[in-house]
């Protein structure tokens, strides 16, 4: 069996309502997905996390490595793609391009061997995971507190057991927002905060200490991802667990994060950091330090399902008779592409999402939806 086609699609959708976080505003969703097809007509789908048009170029760069090769040899192909690109980009969007291809190859492998990806990765340590709602972004207007409170209550009504909100406007505004959301959702729902590296160590320390009374499960990306030692120092100054890693790439980047004892929770993005193959290696590294992994998840059902399989395969840290439940990040902000591209749709039942048991990632991609959102005219 041989790979005969590697196709990339950039999908774009203008948002009805802009939203923003500490770094920039979103006015559209723009996502690069890849389809890899064999001479027997079987195909696998992948997705890259990051600037879609650059990822598309990156996939086109590595495409000649893939054509004519055996799709079951996905790790060999991963290595060839990595060696081909490392002189120019040992981190960043070229790694995201490799990630997209890697996820597609795992999907393809599962479909060829008629097994779920998580089983092929070694097995499922769990059959279901707990989604946490990612939302509560900032928007313009003077009623931000009431908008966020209403949104948070919606997540509670939908059955979410945990919610993550944005911070990073300013210390004083963040305190008001977090206090309001905590009061609105009560103490039975877990609450996490994410600054997207808006703060200096001094500011992050001040904010963490002020937010300690509100029972925060983790403070995500408090400071800039370059400052590994600032993460470590912050951990010693607050009781709130510190999370990070969504801007990190490959085992080498994560090793730096781990060697510096920077985080309590490591947030690898499978579609950015090197795909499922590399995420599994990163999980082994994290395991040697006893550090928990809760992946960063963004994008379509392809990225979400890749994360479901990865989490299913993660060894519990620590192991015990009644293993702790695992989270999956579930973005709830506006995204028509995410809602329509893949089937079956993502369903939460009693606060859980089941690990897919179908071959590959366990999804079908609707090519009508690709034509609808594609930035190019497709026949
Ligand atoms: Mg984040």
Coordinates of C-alpha atoms and ligand atoms in Angstrom, one line a residue:
X1 CA 0.0 0.0 0.0
X2 CA 1.3 3.4 -1.0
X3 CA 0.4 7.1 -0.3
X4 CA -0.7 8.6 -3.6
X5 CA -2.2 11.9 -2.6
X6 CA -1.6 14.6 0.0
X7 CA -4.2 17.4 -0.2
X8 CA -4.3 20.5 2.0
X9 CA -7.4 22.7 2.6
X10 CA -7.5 26.1 4.3
X11 CA -10.9 26.6 5.8
X12 CA -12.2 30.1 6.8
X13 CA -15.3 31.4 8.5
X14 CA -16.0 34.9 9.6
X15 CA -17.3 35.1 13.1
X16 CA -20.7 36.7 13.8
X17 CA -19.2 38.3 16.9
X18 CA -15.6 39.2 17.4
X19 CA -14.0 38.1 20.7
X20 CA -10.6 38.7 22.2
X21 CA -8.1 37.6 24.8
X22 CA -5.0 39.1 26.3
X23 CA -3.0 39.0 23.0
X24 CA -5.3 39.7 20.1
X25 CA -8.9 39.6 18.7
X26 CA -10.5 36.9 16.7
X27 CA -12.7 37.9 13.8
X28 CA -12.5 34.6 11.8
X29 CA -11.7 31.0 12.2
X30 CA -8.9 29.9 9.8
X31 CA -7.8 26.3 9.9
X32 CA -5.6 24.1 7.7
X33 CA -6.5 20.4 7.4
X34 CA -4.8 17.7 5.4
X35 CA -6.2 14.6 3.6
X36 CA -3.8 11.7 2.8
X37 CA -5.0 9.1 0.4
X38 CA -3.6 5.7 -0.5
X39 CA -3.6 3.7 -3.8
X40 CA -6.4 1.6 -2.3
X41 CA -8.6 4.7 -1.9
X42 CA -8.4 4.8 1.9
X43 CA -7.9 8.3 3.4
X44 CA -6.8 9.8 6.7
X45 CA -7.4 13.4 8.0
X46 CA -5.1 15.7 10.1
X47 CA -5.1 19.3 11.3
X48 CA -2.4 21.8 12.2
X49 CA -2.6 24.3 15.0
X50 CA -1.4 27.7 14.1
X51 CA -1.4 30.1 11.0
X52 CA -3.3 28.0 8.4
X53 CA -1.7 29.4 5.3
X54 CA 1.9 28.8 6.6
X55 CA 1.0 25.3 7.7
X56 CA -0.4 24.6 4.2
X57 CA 3.0 25.6 2.8
X58 CA 4.8 23.5 5.4
X59 CA 2.7 20.4 4.4
X60 CA 3.5 21.1 0.7
X61 CA 7.2 21.2 1.6
X62 CA 7.2 17.7 3.2
X63 CA 4.7 16.2 0.6
X64 CA 7.5 14.7 -1.6
X65 CA 8.7 12.7 1.4
X66 CA 5.3 11.1 1.7
X67 CA 4.3 10.2 -1.8
X68 CA 4.9 6.6 -2.7
X69 CA 5.6 5.6 0.9
X70 CA 3.9 3.0 3.1
X71 CA 1.5 4.9 5.4
X72 CA 1.9 2.2 8.1
X73 CA 5.5 3.4 8.7
X74 CA 4.3 6.6 10.2
X75 CA 7.2 7.0 12.7
X76 CA 9.8 6.6 9.9
X77 CA 7.9 9.2 7.9
X78 CA 7.8 11.5 11.0
X79 CA 11.5 11.3 11.3
X80 CA 12.2 12.1 7.6
X81 CA 9.9 15.1 7.8
X82 CA 11.6 16.3 10.9
X83 CA 15.1 16.0 9.5
X84 CA 14.0 17.7 6.3
X85 CA 12.8 20.8 8.2
X86 CA 15.0 21.1 11.3
X87 CA 17.6 23.3 9.7
X88 CA 15.0 26.0 9.2
X89 CA 12.5 25.5 12.0
X90 CA 13.1 23.3 15.0
X91 CA 10.0 24.9 16.6
X92 CA 6.9 26.5 15.3
X93 CA 4.6 26.2 12.3
X94 CA 6.7 23.7 10.4
X95 CA 6.4 21.4 13.3
X96 CA 2.6 22.1 13.2
X97 CA 2.7 21.0 9.6
X98 CA 4.4 17.8 10.5
X99 CA 1.8 17.4 13.3
X100 CA -1.1 17.6 10.8
X101 CA 0.5 15.0 8.6
X102 CA 1.2 12.7 11.6
X103 CA -2.4 12.9 12.8
X104 CA -3.6 12.1 9.3
X105 CA -1.2 9.1 9.1
X106 CA -2.5 7.8 12.5
X107 CA -6.1 8.1 11.2
X108 CA -5.1 6.3 8.0
X109 CA -3.3 3.6 9.9
X110 CA -6.4 3.0 12.1
X111 CA -8.6 2.8 9.1
X112 CA -6.3 0.4 7.3
X113 CA -5.9 -1.9 10.3
X114 CA -9.6 -1.3 11.4
X115 CA -8.6 -0.2 14.9
X116 CA -9.1 3.0 16.9
X117 CA -6.0 5.1 17.1
X118 CA -5.8 4.8 20.9
X119 CA -5.7 1.0 20.6
X120 CA -2.9 1.3 18.1
X121 CA -1.1 3.6 20.4
X122 CA -1.0 0.8 22.9
X123 CA -4.5 0.8 24.5
X124 CA -7.2 2.7 26.3
X125 CA -6.6 3.4 30.0
X126 CA -10.0 4.9 30.2
X127 CA -13.3 4.8 28.2
X128 CA -14.5 8.3 28.9
X129 CA -13.1 11.8 29.8
X130 CA -14.4 14.9 31.4
X131 CA -14.7 17.9 29.1
X132 CA -14.0 21.3 30.5
X133 CA -15.6 24.3 28.7
X134 CA -13.2 26.8 27.3
X135 CA -14.8 30.1 26.8
X136 CA -15.4 33.3 28.7
X137 CA -13.4 35.4 26.3
X138 CA -13.5 39.2 26.4
X139 CA -15.8 41.2 24.2
X140 CA -16.4 44.9 23.6
X141 CA -19.0 46.8 25.5
X142 CA -19.5 47.9 29.1
X143 CA -21.4 44.8 30.3
X144 CA -18.6 42.3 30.3
X145 CA -19.2 41.0 33.8
X146 CA -22.9 40.2 33.2
X147 CA -22.1 38.6 29.8
X148 CA -19.5 36.4 31.3
X149 CA -21.7 35.5 34.2
X150 CA -24.5 34.5 31.8
X151 CA -22.1 32.5 29.7
X152 CA -20.7 30.7 32.7
X153 CA -24.2 29.8 33.9
X154 CA -25.0 28.3 30.5
X155 CA -22.0 25.9 30.8
X156 CA -23.2 24.8 34.2
X157 CA -26.7 24.2 32.8
X158 CA -25.2 22.2 30.0
X159 CA -23.6 19.9 32.6
X160 CA -20.0 20.9 32.5
X161 CA -18.1 20.1 35.7
X162 CA -15.3 22.6 34.9
X163 CA -14.9 25.9 33.1
X164 CA -11.9 27.8 32.0
X165 CA -12.0 31.6 31.7
X166 CA -9.6 34.2 30.3
X167 CA -7.7 36.7 32.4
X168 CA -5.1 39.2 31.3
X169 CA -7.1 42.5 31.0
X170 CA -5.5 43.9 34.1
X171 CA -5.0 42.7 37.6
X172 CA -7.9 44.7 39.1
X173 CA -10.3 43.8 36.2
X174 CA -9.3 40.1 36.4
X175 CA -10.1 40.0 40.1
X176 CA -13.6 41.4 39.5
X177 CA -14.3 38.9 36.6
X178 CA -13.0 35.8 38.4
X179 CA -14.9 36.7 41.6
X180 CA -18.1 37.3 39.6
X181 CA -17.8 34.0 37.7
X182 CA -17.0 32.0 40.8
X183 CA -20.0 33.4 42.6
X184 CA -22.2 32.7 39.6
X185 CA -21.2 29.0 39.2
X186 CA -20.9 28.1 42.9
X187 CA -18.3 25.9 44.4
X188 CA -19.2 22.6 42.8
X189 CA -17.9 23.5 39.4
X190 CA -14.1 23.7 38.9
X191 CA -12.7 26.9 37.6
X192 CA -9.5 27.5 35.7
X193 CA -7.9 30.8 34.5
X194 CA -5.8 31.4 31.4
X195 CA -3.7 34.6 30.9
X196 CA -2.1 33.7 27.6
X197 CA 1.2 34.9 29.0
X198 CA -0.1 38.4 29.6
X199 CA 1.9 39.1 32.8
X200 CA 5.3 39.6 34.2
X201 CA 6.4 37.4 37.1
X202 CA 5.6 40.3 39.5
X203 CA 2.1 40.8 38.2
X204 CA 1.4 37.1 37.9
X205 CA 2.4 36.6 41.6
X206 CA 0.2 39.5 42.7
X207 CA -2.8 38.2 40.7
X208 CA -2.4 34.6 41.8
X209 CA -2.3 35.5 45.5
X210 CA -5.4 37.7 45.0
X211 CA -7.2 34.8 43.3
X212 CA -6.3 32.1 45.8
X213 CA -9.6 32.4 47.8
X214 CA -11.6 31.6 44.6
X215 CA -10.5 28.0 44.5
X216 CA -8.8 28.0 41.1
X217 CA -7.8 24.6 39.6
X218 CA -4.9 26.0 37.6
X219 CA -3.4 29.3 36.3
X220 CA -2.5 28.7 32.6
X221 CA 0.3 30.6 30.9
X222 CA 0.7 33.3 33.5
X223 CA 3.9 34.5 32.0
X224 CA 5.7 34.4 28.7
X225 CA 6.6 30.9 27.5
X226 CA 10.3 31.8 27.1
X227 CA 10.7 32.4 30.9
X228 CA 10.9 28.8 32.1
X229 CA 12.4 29.9 35.5
X230 CA 9.7 32.5 36.0
X231 CA 7.1 29.7 35.8
X232 CA 9.1 27.8 38.4
X233 CA 9.4 30.8 40.7
X234 CA 5.7 31.5 40.5
X235 CA 4.9 28.0 41.5
X236 CA 6.8 28.6 44.8
X237 CA 4.8 31.8 45.4
X238 CA 1.2 30.6 45.0
X239 CA -0.9 27.7 46.0
X240 CA -2.7 27.7 42.6
X241 CA -1.2 25.0 40.3
X242 CA 0.6 26.4 37.2
X243 CA -0.1 25.1 33.7
X244 CA 1.6 25.8 30.4
X245 CA 3.0 24.3 27.2
X246 CA 0.6 25.2 24.4
X247 CA 3.4 27.3 22.8
X248 CA 6.0 24.5 23.2
X249 CA 7.2 22.1 20.5
X250 CA 8.7 18.7 20.3
X251 CA 10.3 16.5 23.0
X252 CA 13.2 19.0 23.1
X253 CA 11.1 22.0 24.0
X254 CA 9.1 20.0 26.6
X255 CA 12.3 18.7 28.1
X256 CA 13.3 22.3 28.9
X257 CA 9.9 23.0 30.5
X258 CA 10.2 19.8 32.6
X259 CA 13.9 20.2 33.5
X260 CA 13.1 23.7 34.9
X261 CA 10.2 22.3 37.0
X262 CA 8.1 25.1 35.3
X263 CA 4.6 23.6 35.5
X264 CA 2.3 21.4 37.5
X265 CA 0.3 20.6 34.4
X266 CA 1.8 20.2 30.9
X267 CA -0.5 21.3 28.0
X268 CA 0.9 19.8 24.8
X269 CA -1.1 20.6 21.7
X270 CA -1.1 17.5 19.6
X271 CA -1.7 19.3 16.3
X272 CA 1.2 21.8 17.0
X273 CA 3.8 20.1 19.1
X274 CA 4.6 17.2 16.7
X275 CA 1.5 15.1 16.3
X276 CA 0.3 12.0 18.2
X277 CA 3.7 10.3 17.7
X278 CA 5.6 13.1 19.4
X279 CA 2.9 13.8 22.0
X280 CA 3.3 10.2 23.1
X281 CA 7.1 10.7 23.5
X282 CA 6.5 13.9 25.4
X283 CA 4.1 12.0 27.7
X284 CA 6.9 9.6 28.5
X285 CA 9.2 12.5 29.3
X286 CA 6.5 14.0 31.6
X287 CA 6.0 10.7 33.2
X288 CA 9.7 10.5 34.3
X289 CA 9.1 13.8 36.2
X290 CA 5.6 12.8 37.5
X291 CA 4.0 15.7 35.7
X292 CA 0.4 15.5 34.7
X293 CA -0.7 16.2 31.1
X294 CA -3.9 17.8 30.0
X295 CA -3.6 18.6 26.3
X296 CA -4.3 22.0 24.8
X297 CA -7.1 21.5 22.2
X298 CA -8.3 24.0 19.6
X299 CA -9.8 23.7 16.1
X300 CA -12.1 21.2 14.5
X301 CA -13.4 17.7 15.4
X302 CA -10.2 16.3 13.9
X303 CA -8.0 17.9 16.6
X304 CA -10.5 17.1 19.3
X305 CA -10.7 13.4 18.3
X306 CA -6.9 13.2 18.1
X307 CA -6.8 14.5 21.7
X308 CA -9.5 12.0 22.8
X309 CA -7.3 9.1 21.6
X310 CA -4.2 10.6 23.1
X311 CA -5.9 11.0 26.5
X312 CA -7.3 7.5 26.4
X313 CA -3.8 6.2 26.0
X314 CA -2.2 8.4 28.7
X315 CA -1.0 6.4 31.8
X316 CA -2.6 7.8 34.9
X317 CA -0.2 9.7 37.2
X318 CA -0.3 8.6 39.9
X319 CA -1.7 5.1 39.3
X320 CA -4.2 3.9 41.9
X321 CA -7.2 1.6 42.2
X322 CA -9.7 4.5 41.6
X323 CA -7.8 6.4 38.9
X324 CA -8.3 10.1 38.7
X325 CA -10.6 11.3 35.9
X326 CA -8.9 13.1 33.0
X327 CA -9.9 16.3 31.4
X328 CA -10.2 17.2 27.8
X329 CA -10.3 20.9 26.7
X330 CA -13.6 21.6 24.8
X331 CA -13.6 25.0 23.1
X332 CA -17.1 26.4 23.2
X333 CA -16.5 29.7 21.4
X334 CA -18.2 30.3 18.0
X335 CA -16.8 27.9 15.3
X336 CA -19.2 26.7 12.6
X337 CA -16.3 24.7 11.0
X338 CA -15.9 22.7 14.2
X339 CA -19.6 22.1 14.6
X340 CA -20.2 20.8 11.0
X341 CA -16.9 19.4 9.6
X342 CA -16.9 16.0 11.3
X343 CA -19.4 13.3 12.2
X344 CA -20.5 11.8 14.5
X345 CA -20.8 15.1 16.4
X346 CA -19.2 15.5 19.8
X347 CA -21.7 14.5 22.5
X348 CA -21.4 15.1 26.3
X349 CA -23.5 12.7 28.4
X350 CA -23.7 13.3 32.2
X351 CA -20.6 15.5 32.1
X352 CA -18.5 12.9 30.1
X353 CA -17.4 12.3 26.5
X354 CA -16.8 8.7 25.4
X355 CA -13.6 7.6 23.8
X356 CA -14.4 6.7 20.1
X357 CA -14.3 3.0 19.3
X358 CA -14.5 3.3 15.5
X359 CA -11.4 2.8 13.3
X360 CA -8.8 5.6 13.0
X361 CA -9.8 8.8 14.8
X362 CA -13.4 7.6 14.7
X363 CA -14.8 10.3 12.5
X364 CA -15.9 11.0 8.9
X365 CA -15.1 14.4 7.4
X366 CA -17.8 16.0 5.4
X367 CA -16.3 17.2 2.1
X368 CA -19.3 19.4 1.4
X369 CA -18.3 21.4 4.5
X370 CA -14.8 21.6 3.1
X371 CA -16.1 23.1 -0.1
X372 CA -18.4 25.5 1.9
X373 CA -15.5 26.9 4.0
X374 CA -12.5 26.5 1.6
X375 CA -10.6 29.6 0.8
X376 CA -10.1 28.2 -2.8
X377 CA -12.7 27.2 -5.2
X378 CA -12.9 23.4 -5.2
X379 CA -14.5 21.2 -7.8
Ligands
LIG1 MG1 -4.4 28.6 26.8

